[in-house]
Amino acid sequence: MPYTIKPDQGYDTDVESLDYLKGHVDTGDRWTLNFGPQHPATHTTLRLVLELDGERVARCTPHIGYLHSGFEKLAEHMDYNQYVTIVSRMNYLSPIANDICWHHAVEKLLDIDITPRCKVLRTIMAELARIQDHLLCCGAAALDLGGFTAFLYGFNQRERVYDICDFIAGQRYHPDWTRVGGAMQDLPDEAVFKKMVKRFIDEELAQAIADMENLLMRNRIFIDRVANIGQISKQEAIAWGLSGPCARASGVERDLRKDEPYLCYARNWDGQGAEPVDFKVIVHEDGDAFARFHVRMEEMKQSAHIVRQLIDDIPGGPIDTFADGKMVKPDKKDVYGSIEGLIQHFEIIMSNRGWDTPVAEVYGANETANGELGYYIVADGGPRSFRAHTRPPSFMNYATMARLTEGHLLSDIVAIIGSLNVVAAELDR
Amino acid sequence: MPAAKPHKPNLDHPTLKLVKEKFPDTKFKATEYRGQTSLIVAPQDFHEVMRFLRDDERCAYDFLSECFGIDYLNYPAPQPGRFAVVYNLVNTKTADRFFVKVYVDPSLPTDGIEKDPALVIDSVCDLWPSAEWPEREVFDMFGIRFNDHPDMRRILTWEEYPGHPLRKDYPLRGRGEREHFKIVDRSDA
């Protein structure tokens, strides 16, 4: 079945209608190529069935689901804290951003306003996660096209973000750091945390971005491979549901940090009239693979700018909203050292206890590195969600794959996949 | 914890008024919670309402963020039907968000994969091409089909999958699909 959607509605992407193909003679001799699911450029498991005319893609049919693991079914059987371990496995390039988004939705459901300290720490971690994701994506965009050095410069510095996650949560890859109304623990040592973050932002990241820009931004070979490839207009980007850097690269001025502000992006986030953090929304007009790459490079600088505003003035006080209440798990020290702590621990852990949620539905979304990540929670009054739907940005972005590739050469496909930054675990859930 | 007070929805979202003006004879329901408003539409009126929400310049919901299904089997609050499909609409100029829900009730037992004529909704792929994959996912996970969908196939599970896994009567660990997987060898390949 070709990927044409109602030709009369103007979204026909039939190969013959593209400007790109002007002057191209259809040989009428088409052949089919199976691309993936095991291929170094498919970033885990993506499969495309390509109908080729010579070397040109006449039809592209993506097949997904090779990594489907039933995350949303699992959500119905895990409580609001346990499910954080699953969400951080969705977009594993920036796992902590998923944690923050999931608990953002849960806190919206329970009407919890988290403490200023927690807001600042979550904002810092969300921005570090964005940098972490973009460093890999920009590096991999070059890697897929043969630029191995730029990839290593980016990948090397991602390790520093893992170190920070390791420091605050005890796990480097899947921190599972947030909890309802707070975090699993306060910072082990605030001075060390500040030092680590500052060193990363001011020295290591700045150097990595400069290196990658020097290698790629004026690199004739790289630009020839990505400029005018996988182009999509603003109107189409909106109609196809693109979000995040992919949409902004087509000129869509949409960023949930500005449109539906949360955490420190909102006005008066500390309850004492604090201004929202200052940053610019990066928008590019071209809408091609190079624009998506360029938007991500610039967004990293904006993220660093946000972190710099917050890192020096982390508010004091508790990180958990209910530090004195019954809603958070007590410190391990209290669990093993006092009877009250032990009782409260079991009050939270036991499957017939936990939160009294409203019988209601909420949708909470964050702007993550890939775009709008949202969770729609249907609560039935118990400690587990009745249904927790994920709005995965990779899924909606990857749906345009057929539209973006048709008419291009086979070798352009890796450039387009790289520029969309599809994460299969989030795509298939 | 004291019993929570019943929630009183605040239904002054401007879009609700516009929809009511445009379709004076049609019955709608609406809910609101934490500032997010949902409009509940009957399946026969659904496509017209969605077209209005996209094309009317006062609504102008040009961005379909996603759509997904919900199975309300044994849900504590009464619902107009067993399955709901929720559409999450955004106006990219005003950043306004609006939810549209359609409820359908099955006419056949829901433990199989028979084609149920009652579980059909009009597709909105002609209005927003972004609806294509999410609607396929709803079909895959809940068995709700979409009229005029360009490519109504399963998307996450494989084509012969004998169930719709996100239905509430589908067990968490499956019905043995993993153990009784069909093995293809060279003789019948």
PDB file of N, CA, C and O in Angstrom, chain B residues 93-141:
ATOM      1  N   LYS B  93      -0.783  28.412  16.867  1.00  0.00           N
ATOM      2  CA  LYS B  93      -0.593  29.870  17.021  1.00  0.00           C
ATOM      3  C   LYS B  93      -0.808  30.282  18.473  1.00  0.00           C
ATOM      4  O   LYS B  93      -0.033  31.043  19.032  1.00  0.00           O
ATOM      5  N   THR B  94      -1.892  29.774  19.087  1.00  0.00           N
ATOM      6  CA  THR B  94      -2.203  30.192  20.453  1.00  0.00           C
ATOM      7  C   THR B  94      -1.738  29.190  21.496  1.00  0.00           C
ATOM      8  O   THR B  94      -1.898  29.426  22.688  1.00  0.00           O
ATOM      9  N   ALA B  95      -1.209  28.043  21.065  1.00  0.00           N
ATOM     10  CA  ALA B  95      -0.790  26.964  21.965  1.00  0.00           C
ATOM     11  C   ALA B  95      -1.957  26.450  22.802  1.00  0.00           C
ATOM     12  O   ALA B  95      -1.763  25.961  23.915  1.00  0.00           O
ATOM     13  N   ASP B  96      -3.159  26.565  22.279  1.00  0.00           N
ATOM     14  CA  ASP B  96      -4.345  26.095  22.979  1.00  0.00           C
ATOM     15  C   ASP B  96      -4.510  24.594  22.727  1.00  0.00           C
ATOM     16  O   ASP B  96      -4.295  24.131  21.620  1.00  0.00           O
ATOM     17  N   ARG B  97      -4.880  23.866  23.769  1.00  0.00           N
ATOM     18  CA  ARG B  97      -5.012  22.421  23.630  1.00  0.00           C
ATOM     19  C   ARG B  97      -6.467  22.016  23.845  1.00  0.00           C
ATOM     20  O   ARG B  97      -7.150  22.586  24.694  1.00  0.00           O
ATOM     21  N   PHE B  98      -6.925  21.055  23.074  1.00  0.00           N
ATOM     22  CA  PHE B  98      -8.333  20.659  23.154  1.00  0.00           C
ATOM     23  C   PHE B  98      -8.420  19.166  22.888  1.00  0.00           C
ATOM     24  O   PHE B  98      -7.744  18.652  21.991  1.00  0.00           O
ATOM     25  N   PHE B  99      -9.231  18.468  23.664  1.00  0.00           N
ATOM     26  CA  PHE B  99      -9.334  17.018  23.508  1.00  0.00           C
ATOM     27  C   PHE B  99     -10.723  16.660  22.985  1.00  0.00           C
ATOM     28  O   PHE B  99     -11.720  17.233  23.432  1.00  0.00           O
ATOM     29  N   VAL B 100     -10.762  15.730  22.049  1.00  0.00           N
ATOM     30  CA  VAL B 100     -12.036  15.237  21.530  1.00  0.00           C
ATOM     31  C   VAL B 100     -12.081  13.743  21.790  1.00  0.00           C
ATOM     32  O   VAL B 100     -11.111  13.026  21.517  1.00  0.00           O
ATOM     33  N   LYS B 101     -13.197  13.282  22.350  1.00  0.00           N
ATOM     34  CA  LYS B 101     -13.318  11.862  22.667  1.00  0.00           C
ATOM     35  C   LYS B 101     -14.499  11.262  21.935  1.00  0.00           C
ATOM     36  O   LYS B 101     -15.558  11.890  21.846  1.00  0.00           O
ATOM     37  N   VAL B 102     -14.314  10.054  21.435  1.00  0.00           N
ATOM     38  CA  VAL B 102     -15.396   9.313  20.795  1.00  0.00           C
ATOM     39  C   VAL B 102     -15.517   7.984  21.532  1.00  0.00           C
ATOM     40  O   VAL B 102     -14.519   7.305  21.754  1.00  0.00           O
ATOM     41  N   TYR B 103     -16.742   7.657  21.908  1.00  0.00           N
ATOM     42  CA  TYR B 103     -16.957   6.390  22.602  1.00  0.00           C
ATOM     43  C   TYR B 103     -17.624   5.393  21.661  1.00  0.00           C
ATOM     44  O   TYR B 103     -18.518   5.752  20.899  1.00  0.00           O
ATOM     45  N   VAL B 104     -17.178   4.144  21.717  1.00  0.00           N
ATOM     46  CA  VAL B 104     -17.847   3.076  20.962  1.00  0.00           C
ATOM     47  C   VAL B 104     -18.030   1.872  21.882  1.00  0.00           C
ATOM     48  O   VAL B 104     -17.230   1.645  22.792  1.00  0.00           O
ATOM     49  N   ASP B 105     -19.087   1.126  21.624  1.00  0.00           N
ATOM     50  CA  ASP B 105     -19.380  -0.070  22.401  1.00  0.00           C
ATOM     51  C   ASP B 105     -19.274  -1.292  21.504  1.00  0.00           C
ATOM     52  O   ASP B 105     -19.798  -1.288  20.400  1.00  0.00           O
ATOM     53  N   PRO B 106     -18.612  -2.345  21.951  1.00  0.00           N
ATOM     54  CA  PRO B 106     -18.503  -3.532  21.103  1.00  0.00           C
ATOM     55  C   PRO B 106     -19.822  -4.295  21.032  1.00  0.00           C
ATOM     56  O   PRO B 106     -20.628  -4.269  21.967  1.00  0.00           O
ATOM     57  N   SER B 107     -20.051  -4.987  19.899  1.00  0.00           N
ATOM     58  CA  SER B 107     -21.243  -5.814  19.768  1.00  0.00           C
ATOM     59  C   SER B 107     -20.895  -7.286  19.836  1.00  0.00           C
ATOM     60  O   SER B 107     -21.774  -8.129  19.955  1.00  0.00           O
ATOM     61  N   LEU B 108     -19.610  -7.607  19.751  1.00  0.00           N
ATOM     62  CA  LEU B 108     -19.161  -9.000  19.798  1.00  0.00           C
ATOM     63  C   LEU B 108     -18.304  -9.183  21.050  1.00  0.00           C
ATOM     64  O   LEU B 108     -17.890  -8.207  21.657  1.00  0.00           O
ATOM     65  N   PRO B 109     -18.048 -10.437  21.436  1.00  0.00           N
ATOM     66  CA  PRO B 109     -17.102 -10.634  22.542  1.00  0.00           C
ATOM     67  C   PRO B 109     -15.745 -10.006  22.208  1.00  0.00           C
ATOM     68  O   PRO B 109     -15.317 -10.018  21.050  1.00  0.00           O
ATOM     69  N   THR B 110     -15.078  -9.461  23.225  1.00  0.00           N
ATOM     70  CA  THR B 110     -13.878  -8.693  22.936  1.00  0.00           C
ATOM     71  C   THR B 110     -12.600  -9.492  23.123  1.00  0.00           C
ATOM     72  O   THR B 110     -11.514  -8.928  23.063  1.00  0.00           O
ATOM     73  N   ASP B 111     -12.696 -10.807  23.358  1.00  0.00           N
ATOM     74  CA  ASP B 111     -11.447 -11.530  23.586  1.00  0.00           C
ATOM     75  C   ASP B 111     -10.797 -12.005  22.296  1.00  0.00           C
ATOM     76  O   ASP B 111      -9.684 -12.504  22.320  1.00  0.00           O
ATOM     77  N   GLY B 112     -11.469 -11.852  21.169  1.00  0.00           N
ATOM     78  CA  GLY B 112     -10.885 -12.315  19.913  1.00  0.00           C
ATOM     79  C   GLY B 112     -10.456 -11.167  19.040  1.00  0.00           C
ATOM     80  O   GLY B 112     -10.260 -10.049  19.492  1.00  0.00           O
ATOM     81  N   ILE B 113     -10.284 -11.482  17.746  1.00  0.00           N
ATOM     82  CA  ILE B 113      -9.898 -10.423  16.814  1.00  0.00           C
ATOM     83  C   ILE B 113     -10.907 -10.315  15.676  1.00  0.00           C
ATOM     84  O   ILE B 113     -10.580  -9.873  14.588  1.00  0.00           O
ATOM     85  N   GLU B 114     -12.159 -10.790  15.916  1.00  0.00           N
ATOM     86  CA  GLU B 114     -13.150 -10.692  14.839  1.00  0.00           C
ATOM     87  C   GLU B 114     -13.393  -9.225  14.513  1.00  0.00           C
ATOM     88  O   GLU B 114     -13.285  -8.352  15.364  1.00  0.00           O
ATOM     89  N   LYS B 115     -13.753  -9.015  13.267  1.00  0.00           N
ATOM     90  CA  LYS B 115     -14.028  -7.650  12.829  1.00  0.00           C
ATOM     91  C   LYS B 115     -15.388  -7.235  13.382  1.00  0.00           C
ATOM     92  O   LYS B 115     -16.415  -7.789  12.998  1.00  0.00           O
ATOM     93  N   ASP B 116     -15.394  -6.302  14.291  1.00  0.00           N
ATOM     94  CA  ASP B 116     -16.631  -5.920  14.964  1.00  0.00           C
ATOM     95  C   ASP B 116     -17.223  -4.697  14.268  1.00  0.00           C
ATOM     96  O   ASP B 116     -16.605  -3.635  14.250  1.00  0.00           O
ATOM     97  N   PRO B 117     -18.410  -4.817  13.653  1.00  0.00           N
ATOM     98  CA  PRO B 117     -18.969  -3.671  12.933  1.00  0.00           C
ATOM     99  C   PRO B 117     -19.297  -2.486  13.835  1.00  0.00           C
ATOM    100  O   PRO B 117     -19.431  -1.351  13.362  1.00  0.00           O
ATOM    101  N   ALA B 118     -19.414  -2.733  15.145  1.00  0.00           N
ATOM    102  CA  ALA B 118     -19.727  -1.606  16.032  1.00  0.00           C
ATOM    103  C   ALA B 118     -18.489  -0.800  16.381  1.00  0.00           C
ATOM    104  O   ALA B 118     -18.593   0.351  16.800  1.00  0.00           O
ATOM    105  N   LEU B 119     -17.313  -1.405  16.235  1.00  0.00           N
ATOM    106  CA  LEU B 119     -16.091  -0.700  16.634  1.00  0.00           C
ATOM    107  C   LEU B 119     -15.461  -0.017  15.420  1.00  0.00           C
ATOM    108  O   LEU B 119     -14.374  -0.367  14.981  1.00  0.00           O
ATOM    109  N   VAL B 120     -16.173   0.951  14.872  1.00  0.00           N
ATOM    110  CA  VAL B 120     -15.662   1.656  13.695  1.00  0.00           C
ATOM    111  C   VAL B 120     -15.874   3.152  13.884  1.00  0.00           C
ATOM    112  O   VAL B 120     -16.931   3.586  14.335  1.00  0.00           O
ATOM    113  N   ILE B 121     -14.851   3.915  13.550  1.00  0.00           N
ATOM    114  CA  ILE B 121     -14.910   5.373  13.628  1.00  0.00           C
ATOM    115  C   ILE B 121     -14.390   5.911  12.298  1.00  0.00           C
ATOM    116  O   ILE B 121     -13.586   5.262  11.637  1.00  0.00           O
ATOM    117  N   ASP B 122     -14.816   7.096  11.915  1.00  0.00           N
ATOM    118  CA  ASP B 122     -14.272   7.714  10.711  1.00  0.00           C
ATOM    119  C   ASP B 122     -12.841   8.148  10.960  1.00  0.00           C
ATOM    120  O   ASP B 122     -12.537   8.734  11.994  1.00  0.00           O
ATOM    121  N   SER B 123     -12.002   7.876   9.989  1.00  0.00           N
ATOM    122  CA  SER B 123     -10.609   8.305  10.107  1.00  0.00           C
ATOM    123  C   SER B 123     -10.496   9.809   9.855  1.00  0.00           C
ATOM    124  O   SER B 123     -11.268  10.376   9.094  1.00  0.00           O
ATOM    125  N   VAL B 124      -9.519  10.435  10.497  1.00  0.00           N
ATOM    126  CA  VAL B 124      -9.274  11.859  10.213  1.00  0.00           C
ATOM    127  C   VAL B 124      -7.971  12.049   9.445  1.00  0.00           C
ATOM    128  O   VAL B 124      -7.419  13.129   9.424  1.00  0.00           O
ATOM    129  N   CYS B 125      -7.496  10.981   8.790  1.00  0.00           N
ATOM    130  CA  CYS B 125      -6.260  11.093   8.007  1.00  0.00           C
ATOM    131  C   CYS B 125      -6.381  12.120   6.898  1.00  0.00           C
ATOM    132  O   CYS B 125      -5.374  12.680   6.465  1.00  0.00           O
ATOM    133  N   ASP B 126      -7.594  12.342   6.393  1.00  0.00           N
ATOM    134  CA  ASP B 126      -7.740  13.323   5.326  1.00  0.00           C
ATOM    135  C   ASP B 126      -7.622  14.741   5.857  1.00  0.00           C
ATOM    136  O   ASP B 126      -7.356  15.660   5.088  1.00  0.00           O
ATOM    137  N   LEU B 127      -7.815  14.928   7.157  1.00  0.00           N
ATOM    138  CA  LEU B 127      -7.679  16.266   7.736  1.00  0.00           C
ATOM    139  C   LEU B 127      -6.269  16.510   8.251  1.00  0.00           C
ATOM    140  O   LEU B 127      -5.694  17.566   8.043  1.00  0.00           O
ATOM    141  N   TRP B 128      -5.751  15.526   8.979  1.00  0.00           N
ATOM    142  CA  TRP B 128      -4.380  15.620   9.500  1.00  0.00           C
ATOM    143  C   TRP B 128      -3.664  14.339   9.077  1.00  0.00           C
ATOM    144  O   TRP B 128      -3.973  13.267   9.613  1.00  0.00           O
ATOM    145  N   PRO B 129      -2.691  14.410   8.199  1.00  0.00           N
ATOM    146  CA  PRO B 129      -1.980  13.176   7.839  1.00  0.00           C
ATOM    147  C   PRO B 129      -1.280  12.544   9.037  1.00  0.00           C
ATOM    148  O   PRO B 129      -1.008  11.346   9.024  1.00  0.00           O
ATOM    149  N   SER B 130      -1.015  13.321  10.074  1.00  0.00           N
ATOM    150  CA  SER B 130      -0.347  12.754  11.247  1.00  0.00           C
ATOM    151  C   SER B 130      -1.208  11.732  11.958  1.00  0.00           C
ATOM    152  O   SER B 130      -0.713  11.020  12.819  1.00  0.00           O
ATOM    153  N   ALA B 131      -2.506  11.625  11.614  1.00  0.00           N
ATOM    154  CA  ALA B 131      -3.360  10.651  12.293  1.00  0.00           C
ATOM    155  C   ALA B 131      -3.101   9.233  11.818  1.00  0.00           C
ATOM    156  O   ALA B 131      -3.583   8.278  12.423  1.00  0.00           O
ATOM    157  N   GLU B 132      -2.336   9.078  10.746  1.00  0.00           N
ATOM    158  CA  GLU B 132      -2.234   7.755  10.137  1.00  0.00           C
ATOM    159  C   GLU B 132      -1.658   6.698  11.084  1.00  0.00           C
ATOM    160  O   GLU B 132      -2.284   5.672  11.340  1.00  0.00           O
ATOM    161  N   TRP B 133      -0.491   6.950  11.591  1.00  0.00           N
ATOM    162  CA  TRP B 133       0.136   5.944  12.457  1.00  0.00           C
ATOM    163  C   TRP B 133      -0.582   5.781  13.792  1.00  0.00           C
ATOM    164  O   TRP B 133      -0.804   4.652  14.235  1.00  0.00           O
ATOM    165  N   PRO B 134      -0.951   6.852  14.483  1.00  0.00           N
ATOM    166  CA  PRO B 134      -1.672   6.651  15.748  1.00  0.00           C
ATOM    167  C   PRO B 134      -2.971   5.867  15.569  1.00  0.00           C
ATOM    168  O   PRO B 134      -3.314   5.049  16.410  1.00  0.00           O
ATOM    169  N   GLU B 135      -3.672   6.089  14.464  1.00  0.00           N
ATOM    170  CA  GLU B 135      -4.915   5.324  14.259  1.00  0.00           C
ATOM    171  C   GLU B 135      -4.607   3.854  14.000  1.00  0.00           C
ATOM    172  O   GLU B 135      -5.357   2.981  14.445  1.00  0.00           O
ATOM    173  N   ARG B 136      -3.496   3.596  13.323  1.00  0.00           N
ATOM    174  CA  ARG B 136      -3.103   2.199  13.159  1.00  0.00           C
ATOM    175  C   ARG B 136      -2.782   1.583  14.513  1.00  0.00           C
ATOM    176  O   ARG B 136      -3.072   0.411  14.766  1.00  0.00           O
ATOM    177  N   GLU B 137      -2.173   2.376  15.380  1.00  0.00           N
ATOM    178  CA  GLU B 137      -1.845   1.843  16.704  1.00  0.00           C
ATOM    179  C   GLU B 137      -3.117   1.550  17.494  1.00  0.00           C
ATOM    180  O   GLU B 137      -3.192   0.548  18.205  1.00  0.00           O
ATOM    181  N   VAL B 138      -4.128   2.422  17.376  1.00  0.00           N
ATOM    182  CA  VAL B 138      -5.394   2.175  18.079  1.00  0.00           C
ATOM    183  C   VAL B 138      -6.015   0.877  17.560  1.00  0.00           C
ATOM    184  O   VAL B 138      -6.507   0.050  18.331  1.00  0.00           O
ATOM    185  N   PHE B 139      -5.960   0.670  16.264  1.00  0.00           N
ATOM    186  CA  PHE B 139      -6.489  -0.569  15.699  1.00  0.00           C
ATOM    187  C   PHE B 139      -5.717  -1.771  16.232  1.00  0.00           C
ATOM    188  O   PHE B 139      -6.295  -2.781  16.632  1.00  0.00           O
ATOM    189  N   ASP B 140      -4.404  -1.647  16.263  1.00  0.00           N
ATOM    190  CA  ASP B 140      -3.566  -2.749  16.713  1.00  0.00           C
ATOM    191  C   ASP B 140      -3.855  -3.099  18.167  1.00  0.00           C
ATOM    192  O   ASP B 140      -4.021  -4.260  18.534  1.00  0.00           O
ATOM    193  N   MET B 141      -3.955  -2.076  19.003  1.00  0.00           N
ATOM    194  CA  MET B 141      -4.038  -2.301  20.445  1.00  0.00           C
ATOM    195  C   MET B 141      -5.466  -2.539  20.934  1.00  0.00           C
ATOM    196  O   MET B 141      -5.662  -3.192  21.949  1.00  0.00           O
TER     197      MET B 141
END
